[in-house]
Short mmCIF file of C-alpha atoms in Angstrom, two decimals:
data_model
loop_
_atom_site.label_atom_id
_atom_site.label_comp_id
_atom_site.label_asym_id
_atom_site.label_seq_id
_atom_site.Cartn_x
_atom_site.Cartn_y
_atom_site.Cartn_z
CA MET J 102 15.99 -0.39 18.90
CA GLU J 103 19.62 -2.13 19.32
CA HIS J 104 21.36 -1.43 16.32
CA GLN J 105 22.87 -5.17 15.11
CA ILE J 106 23.33 -4.16 11.38
CA SER J 107 25.19 -1.85 9.17
CA ILE J 108 24.39 -1.05 5.82
CA GLU J 109 26.60 -2.39 3.75
CA THR J 110 26.65 -5.91 5.70
CA CYS J 111 23.25 -5.70 4.52
CA ILE J 112 24.37 -5.30 1.02
CA GLN J 113 26.14 -8.32 1.13
CA ILE J 114 23.43 -10.52 2.96
CA ILE J 115 21.23 -9.24 -0.13
CA GLN J 116 24.33 -10.23 -2.45
CA GLU J 117 25.02 -14.15 -0.39
CA GLU J 118 20.27 -15.12 -0.23
CA TYR J 119 20.40 -13.57 -4.27
CA ALA J 120 23.40 -15.44 -5.22
CA HIS J 121 22.00 -18.45 -3.77
CA ALA J 122 18.63 -18.40 -4.67
CA GLN J 123 16.00 -21.50 -6.80
CA ASN J 124 13.14 -19.45 -7.02
CA ASP J 125 11.58 -15.52 -8.02
CA TRP J 126 11.87 -12.93 -5.74
CA TYR J 127 8.88 -9.72 -5.32
CA ILE J 128 10.00 -6.52 -3.89
CA GLY J 129 7.21 -5.05 -2.63
CA TYR J 130 7.05 -1.21 -3.15
CA SER J 131 3.99 1.16 -1.59
CA GLY J 132 6.13 4.33 -2.68
CA GLY J 133 7.37 5.11 1.20
CA LYS J 134 9.87 5.63 2.97
CA ASP J 135 10.95 1.68 3.64
CA SER J 136 10.36 0.05 0.37
CA SER J 137 12.19 2.78 -1.26
CA ALA J 138 14.91 2.23 0.45
CA LEU J 139 14.33 -1.52 0.52
CA LEU J 140 14.76 -1.16 -3.21
CA VAL J 141 17.43 1.33 -3.04
CA LEU J 142 19.02 -1.17 -1.11
CA VAL J 143 18.74 -4.33 -3.57
CA LEU J 144 19.29 -2.59 -6.73
CA ASN J 145 22.85 -1.33 -5.50
CA ALA J 146 23.12 -4.56 -4.39
CA LEU J 147 22.44 -6.80 -7.28
CA ARG J 148 24.44 -3.90 -9.66
CA PHE J 149 27.47 -5.37 -10.75
CA GLU J 150 26.60 -9.38 -9.39
CA PRO J 151 26.13 -11.95 -11.48
CA ILE J 152 22.77 -12.69 -12.97
CA ASN J 153 21.00 -15.67 -11.08
CA ASN J 154 19.12 -17.77 -14.23
CA ASN J 155 17.03 -19.58 -10.63
CA CYS J 156 15.96 -16.21 -9.47
CA SER J 157 13.66 -13.38 -11.93
CA VAL J 158 13.27 -9.95 -9.63
CA HIS J 159 10.30 -8.35 -10.00
CA VAL J 160 8.87 -5.19 -7.98
CA VAL J 161 5.74 -4.75 -7.91
CA TYR J 162 3.15 -2.02 -6.67
CA CYS J 163 -0.29 -2.79 -5.72
CA ASP J 164 -2.58 0.34 -7.11
CA THR J 165 -5.43 0.01 -5.02
CA GLY J 166 -6.77 2.98 -6.69
CA VAL J 167 -7.89 4.65 -3.95
CA GLU J 168 -3.96 5.60 -2.67
CA PHE J 169 -2.56 8.97 -2.23
CA PRO J 170 -2.97 10.79 -6.50
CA MET J 171 0.35 12.35 -5.59
CA ILE J 172 1.72 9.12 -3.75
CA SER J 173 0.41 6.83 -6.60
CA GLY J 174 1.76 9.50 -9.13
CA PHE J 175 5.25 9.37 -7.65
CA VAL J 176 5.20 5.46 -8.02
CA HIS J 177 4.07 5.36 -11.99
CA LYS J 178 6.37 7.96 -12.30
CA THR J 179 9.64 5.81 -10.49
CA PHE J 180 8.57 2.72 -12.26
CA ASP J 181 9.12 4.31 -15.50
CA ASP J 182 12.01 6.31 -14.85
CA VAL J 183 14.02 3.18 -13.06
CA GLU J 184 12.97 0.54 -15.27
CA SER J 185 14.16 3.06 -18.74
CA GLU J 186 17.10 3.04 -16.26
CA LEU J 187 18.29 0.02 -15.49
CA ARG J 188 17.93 -1.23 -19.34
CA THR J 189 20.71 1.54 -19.91
CA ASN J 190 22.76 -0.44 -17.02
CA LYS J 191 22.25 -3.48 -18.28
CA MET J 192 19.84 -4.07 -15.28
CA SER J 193 16.85 -5.15 -17.36
CA ASN J 194 16.07 -8.77 -16.07
CA ILE J 195 15.03 -6.81 -13.29
CA ARG J 196 10.90 -6.45 -14.10
CA PHE J 197 8.72 -3.60 -12.46
CA GLN J 198 5.06 -4.41 -12.84
CA ILE J 199 1.59 -2.57 -11.15
CA VAL J 200 -1.23 -4.76 -10.38
CA GLN J 201 -4.90 -3.73 -8.77
CA PRO J 202 -7.90 -5.38 -7.24
CA SER J 203 -10.37 -7.20 -10.15
CA VAL J 204 -13.46 -4.59 -10.61
CA GLU J 205 -15.38 -5.99 -8.63
CA LYS J 206 -12.95 -6.49 -5.33
CA ARG J 207 -12.23 -2.43 -6.11
CA PHE J 208 -13.20 -0.04 -2.96
CA PHE J 209 -15.73 1.93 -4.19
CA SER J 210 -17.54 -1.57 -5.92
CA VAL J 211 -17.90 -3.19 -2.37
CA VAL J 212 -19.20 0.00 -0.51
CA ILE J 213 -21.75 1.61 -3.18
CA GLY J 214 -22.15 -0.70 -5.23
CA LYS J 215 -22.93 -3.87 -3.00
CA GLY J 216 -23.24 -1.23 0.10
CA TYR J 217 -20.85 -2.57 2.80
CA VAL J 218 -19.89 -0.66 5.21
CA THR J 219 -16.50 1.10 4.69
CA PRO J 220 -13.81 -0.14 6.95
CA THR J 221 -13.75 -0.69 10.82
CA PHE J 222 -11.02 -2.02 13.27
CA ARG J 223 -12.69 -4.52 13.96
CA PHE J 224 -14.29 -4.63 10.00
CA ARG J 225 -10.94 -4.33 8.26
CA TRP J 226 -11.67 -6.07 5.10
CA CYS J 227 -10.17 -3.48 2.37
CA THR J 228 -6.49 -5.04 3.24
CA SER J 229 -7.21 -9.01 1.60
CA ARG J 230 -9.22 -7.39 -1.36
CA LEU J 231 -7.34 -3.90 -1.78
CA ARG J 232 -3.64 -5.03 -0.88
CA THR J 233 -2.91 -8.37 -0.14
CA GLY J 234 -5.61 -10.62 -3.13
CA PRO J 235 -3.69 -9.13 -6.17
CA MET J 236 -0.17 -9.94 -4.96
CA GLN J 237 -1.77 -13.33 -4.27
CA GLN J 238 -3.07 -13.80 -7.46
CA ILE J 239 0.88 -12.38 -9.14
CA LEU J 240 1.84 -15.42 -6.42
CA GLN J 241 -0.03 -17.88 -7.49
CA GLY J 242 1.73 -19.09 -10.55
CA SER J 243 4.60 -20.23 -8.73
CA ASN J 244 5.32 -23.63 -6.15
CA GLU J 245 7.51 -21.21 -4.26
CA SER J 246 8.89 -17.87 -3.72
CA THR J 247 10.00 -14.67 -2.16
CA VAL J 248 8.42 -11.51 -1.50
CA LEU J 249 10.48 -8.95 -0.73
CA LEU J 250 9.30 -6.61 2.38
CA GLY J 251 10.29 -2.89 4.42
CA ILE J 252 9.06 -4.59 7.42
CA ARG J 253 11.43 -2.87 10.76
CA ASN J 254 11.18 -4.25 14.30
CA GLY J 255 10.28 -1.02 16.29
CA GLU J 256 7.39 0.08 14.53
CA SER J 257 4.44 -0.74 16.58
CA GLU J 258 4.53 -2.97 19.58
CA LEU J 259 1.25 -5.45 17.37
CA ARG J 260 4.04 -5.42 14.74
CA ASP J 261 7.01 -6.59 16.66
CA ARG J 262 4.99 -9.54 17.95
CA THR J 263 3.38 -10.27 14.55
CA ILE J 264 7.31 -10.56 13.02
CA ALA J 265 7.99 -13.02 16.56
CA ILE J 266 5.27 -14.74 16.19
CA HIS J 267 5.61 -16.07 12.22
CA ARG J 268 9.43 -15.32 12.52
CA ILE J 269 12.00 -18.52 10.50
CA ASP J 270 15.47 -16.61 11.60
CA HIS J 271 16.87 -13.18 12.18
CA TYR J 272 16.01 -11.82 8.27
CA TYR J 273 12.98 -14.09 7.31
CA THR J 274 9.15 -14.80 8.56
CA LYS J 275 6.25 -16.32 7.31
CA GLN J 276 2.78 -14.72 6.28
CA GLU J 277 -0.40 -16.64 6.28
CA ARG J 278 -1.59 -14.40 3.47
CA TYR J 279 1.61 -15.64 1.21
CA PRO J 280 1.66 -19.13 2.11
CA ASN J 281 3.39 -20.72 -0.48
CA SER J 282 6.25 -18.11 -0.14
CA LYS J 283 9.00 -16.92 2.59
CA ILE J 284 9.27 -12.98 3.48
CA PHE J 285 12.29 -12.01 3.45
CA CYS J 286 12.74 -8.84 5.87
CA PRO J 287 16.41 -7.26 4.68
CA ILE J 288 16.04 -4.05 6.73
CA ILE J 289 14.21 -5.73 9.44
CA ASP J 290 17.24 -4.23 12.32
CA PHE J 291 17.54 -0.75 10.76
CA ASP J 292 15.91 2.44 12.54
CA ALA J 293 14.51 5.22 10.56
CA ASN J 294 17.57 6.99 10.67
CA ASP J 295 19.79 4.09 8.16
CA VAL J 296 16.39 4.28 6.30
CA TRP J 297 16.57 8.11 5.28
CA LYS J 298 20.33 6.95 4.87
CA VAL J 299 20.31 4.76 2.32
CA ILE J 300 18.17 6.79 0.28
CA SER J 301 20.12 9.79 0.71
CA GLN J 302 23.65 8.23 1.01
CA PHE J 303 23.34 5.63 -2.56
CA ASP J 304 22.94 8.01 -5.88
CA PHE J 305 21.87 4.36 -7.92
CA PRO J 306 18.91 4.99 -9.09
CA THR J 307 19.39 8.38 -9.93
CA LEU J 308 16.20 7.83 -10.98
CA LEU J 309 14.42 7.74 -7.84
CA ASN J 310 13.15 11.53 -7.30
CA ARG J 311 14.91 12.26 -3.18
CA GLU J 312 14.02 15.86 -2.84
CA LYS J 313 10.35 14.78 -4.08
CA LEU J 314 9.86 11.67 -1.36
CA ARG J 315 11.11 13.93 1.72
CA SER J 316 8.31 16.31 0.35
CA PHE J 317 6.34 13.76 0.88
CA TYR J 318 7.45 13.01 5.00
CA SER J 319 8.23 16.60 5.53
CA ALA J 320 4.04 16.98 4.65
CA ILE J 321 3.10 15.08 7.75
CA GLY J 322 6.32 15.56 10.29
CA THR J 323 10.01 13.90 9.34
CA VAL J 324 12.26 16.64 9.81
CA PHE J 325 15.31 17.21 7.40
CA SER J 326 18.50 19.45 7.82
CA ASP J 327 19.24 21.94 4.52
CA ASN J 328 21.03 19.81 2.88
CA GLY J 329 18.38 16.49 3.45
CA GLU J 330 19.77 14.90 6.21
CA TYR J 331 17.18 12.76 8.25
CA ILE J 332 16.92 14.77 11.84
CA LYS J 333 13.39 13.32 13.69
CA ASP J 334 9.92 12.30 13.09
CA TYR J 335 7.66 14.68 15.54
CA GLN J 336 4.51 12.52 14.68
CA ARG J 337 4.93 8.54 12.51
CA GLY J 338 3.14 9.23 9.88
CA ARG J 339 2.08 6.36 6.57
CA PHE J 340 0.17 6.71 3.41
CA GLY J 341 -2.05 4.92 2.91
CA CYS J 342 -5.50 4.76 1.21
CA TRP J 343 -6.53 8.14 1.03
CA THR J 344 -10.26 6.52 1.91
CA CYS J 345 -8.97 5.28 5.33
CA THR J 346 -12.01 4.90 7.98
CA VAL J 347 -10.09 2.63 10.04
CA ILE J 348 -8.45 5.66 11.94
CA ASP J 349 -10.82 8.92 12.98
CA GLU J 350 -8.71 11.45 11.43
CA ASP J 351 -5.79 10.87 8.52
CA LYS J 352 -2.79 13.06 10.06
CA ALA J 353 -0.98 12.57 6.56
CA MET J 354 -4.19 13.54 4.42
CA MET J 355 -4.28 16.80 7.00
CA GLY J 356 -0.64 17.52 6.74
CA LEU J 357 -1.02 17.24 2.60
CA ILE J 358 -3.39 19.74 2.20
CA LYS J 359 -1.24 21.78 5.20
CA HIS J 360 2.20 21.68 3.21
CA GLY J 361 0.22 23.09 -0.43
CA TYR J 362 -1.79 19.84 -1.42
CA GLN J 363 -5.01 21.38 -1.59
CA GLU J 364 -6.71 19.09 -3.71
CA LEU J 365 -6.85 16.67 -1.29
CA GLN J 366 -9.40 19.32 1.13
CA PRO J 367 -12.72 18.12 -1.50
CA LEU J 368 -11.89 14.41 0.05
CA ASN J 369 -11.01 14.76 3.02
CA ASN J 370 -14.14 16.84 3.03
CA PHE J 371 -16.10 13.45 1.43
CA MET J 372 -14.03 11.16 3.88
CA SER J 373 -15.86 13.50 6.73
CA TRP J 374 -18.74 12.41 5.72
CA LEU J 375 -19.11 9.03 5.10
CA ARG J 376 -17.18 7.75 8.28
CA ALA J 377 -20.37 9.71 9.69
CA ALA J 378 -22.56 7.87 7.17
CA ARG J 379 -21.37 5.39 8.54
CA ASN J 380 -22.62 5.28 11.84
CA ASP J 381 -25.67 6.70 10.98
CA SER J 382 -28.78 3.78 11.20
CA SER J 383 -31.01 5.60 7.87
CA MET J 384 -28.63 4.70 5.65
CA ARG J 385 -28.21 1.01 6.53
CA LYS J 386 -30.76 -1.87 6.21
CA GLU J 387 -31.39 -4.22 9.17
CA ASN J 388 -28.50 -6.70 10.08
CA TYR J 389 -28.25 -9.94 7.59
CA TYR J 390 -27.66 -11.75 10.97
CA THR J 391 -28.98 -10.15 14.14
CA LYS J 392 -31.89 -8.77 12.21
CA GLU J 393 -31.28 -5.23 14.24
CA PRO J 394 -32.51 -2.54 12.80
CA GLY J 395 -29.75 0.27 11.24
CA LYS J 396 -26.85 -1.90 11.42
CA GLY J 397 -26.76 -3.75 8.36
CA ALA J 398 -25.36 -2.60 4.64
CA PHE J 399 -25.95 0.35 3.31
CA THR J 400 -29.07 0.98 1.84
CA ILE J 401 -29.82 2.17 -2.26
CA ALA J 402 -30.44 5.19 -1.57
CA ALA J 403 -27.11 6.36 0.76
CA ARG J 404 -24.78 3.87 -2.13
CA LYS J 405 -26.69 6.67 -4.30
CA GLU J 406 -25.80 9.42 -1.97
CA ILE J 407 -22.40 8.34 -1.50
CA LEU J 408 -21.77 8.17 -5.18
CA LYS J 409 -23.53 11.90 -6.01
CA ARG J 410 -20.67 13.56 -3.95
CA LEU J 411 -18.46 11.32 -4.77
CA LEU J 412 -18.35 12.60 -8.60
CA SER J 413 -19.16 16.03 -7.13
CA ALA J 414 -15.52 15.81 -5.80
CA GLN J 415 -14.41 14.02 -8.80
CA LYS J 416 -15.43 17.06 -10.51
CA GLU J 417 -14.36 19.47 -8.32
CA THR J 418 -10.73 17.91 -8.10
CA GLY J 419 -10.29 16.82 -11.70
CA LEU J 420 -8.88 13.76 -10.06
CA GLY J 421 -10.08 10.25 -11.09
CA LEU J 422 -11.28 9.03 -8.18
CA ILE J 423 -13.61 6.15 -9.82
CA ASP J 424 -12.71 4.40 -12.64
CA SER J 425 -15.45 3.63 -15.58
CA GLU J 426 -15.11 0.12 -14.60
CA GLN J 427 -16.65 0.30 -11.13
CA LEU J 428 -19.65 2.77 -12.45
CA THR J 429 -20.34 -0.01 -14.95
CA TYR J 430 -20.40 -2.75 -11.95
CA ILE J 431 -21.76 -0.63 -9.28
CA GLN J 432 -24.73 0.09 -11.90
CA LEU J 433 -24.95 -3.73 -12.44
CA CYS J 434 -25.10 -4.65 -8.67
CA TRP J 435 -27.87 -1.98 -8.25
CA GLU J 436 -30.32 -3.68 -10.72
CA GLN J 437 -29.39 -6.90 -9.59
CA GLU J 438 -30.79 -5.67 -5.83
CA GLU J 439 -33.72 -4.49 -7.16
CA ILE J 440 -34.42 -7.32 -8.76
CA LYS J 441 -34.15 -10.05 -6.19
CA ASN J 442 -36.51 -7.63 -3.84
CA LEU J 443 -38.87 -7.56 -6.36
CA THR J 444 -38.68 -11.28 -7.26
CA PRO J 445 -41.95 -13.18 -4.55
CA ILE J 446 -40.55 -15.77 -2.29
CA SER J 447 -42.02 -19.05 -3.04
#
C-alpha cells in the first residue's frame, strides 16, 4: 500500500474536523490495536484544543457478552483508568460508554433460547444483533452524527472493495447500518507499522496498558523487538467473539491458549463441539420453509445439551459465560415453545 499520510498530518486532520464539527462524535472502541491507535490519536489531537460545544465526544464499547474474557476485562479497565486520567487533564467532555445487546438478542438467548443454529458465512445473524444493533440504539436519538472507526485500507480485498463502494471522500464513508451517520476513518491510509507507532510513541493517555495490548498480539503472531517496537505479523489475527463458528479454526483462541491463557481451553472445547453439533441433523428440527428434516433450528433436547455443556465450562473456568438474564429468557422461550407445541391447531 502506498503511504499517503504521516501521523502528524493525521493529528491535524482530526483537529480540523473537530473544530468544524456540528454533531456528536462516537468513537468505536474494541480493545484491538486499530481502535486503540484511533483512540490515542483522537485524545492527543484534542488534548489542548478548545472544546467544541457543538460536538460531544463519546467512546463506545459494545460488550457482546461473548468477547474474549481477557479482552473484555482489558477494555473495562481501560475505560475506568483513562476516563479518570482525562478528568485530571480537564478533558471530562469526553465520555466513555459501554453498551450491550438487549437480552433477547444476546448470543445464547438466540442459540439456546430460540434454537438458531450458530452463525455461518451465509447465515451471519450475529453482527447485526450483537454489534451494530446496540450502536444503532445510541445513534437513534440524534438526527445526524459522526462515527469514528479504525478502518484501514489493505487489510483485505473484501474490506477495500466495501470501502470503495461507500466512500464519500478520502476520509469519510457511509454504511447502511448507520444511515444517519457519516463514518470518519482517520487512519484509513495507515499500515500496521503506523498503528503500532501511534500506540508506542504517544505517552498520553498514560493509563492505556500498551504492554498488555502487545502481549495479546504477541500471542496471535505479531513480533515485537525487546523494546516493544513492531517488527512484523506472522499471521493476521483478530479478537472477535470466542463463540465464533463462522471460521473453522479460531487462531486467536489457539494462540492465547498456547501463550498461557489456559482458562480458554474449556471454551475452545465447547465451541469445537458446538460446531460439530450444528452439522448433526439429529439435533435439529425440519427446515421451516423447505420442510427438509434435520436442517432447521436446534431441538429443545439439543438446546438443553448445549446449555448443560456451557454451564459445565463456566463452572470449570470460573468465568461468567452466561448471565442470569439470559438463563431466565431461555427458560421462558422453552416454556412458550412447549405450550405452542401442545396447543391444537383449530
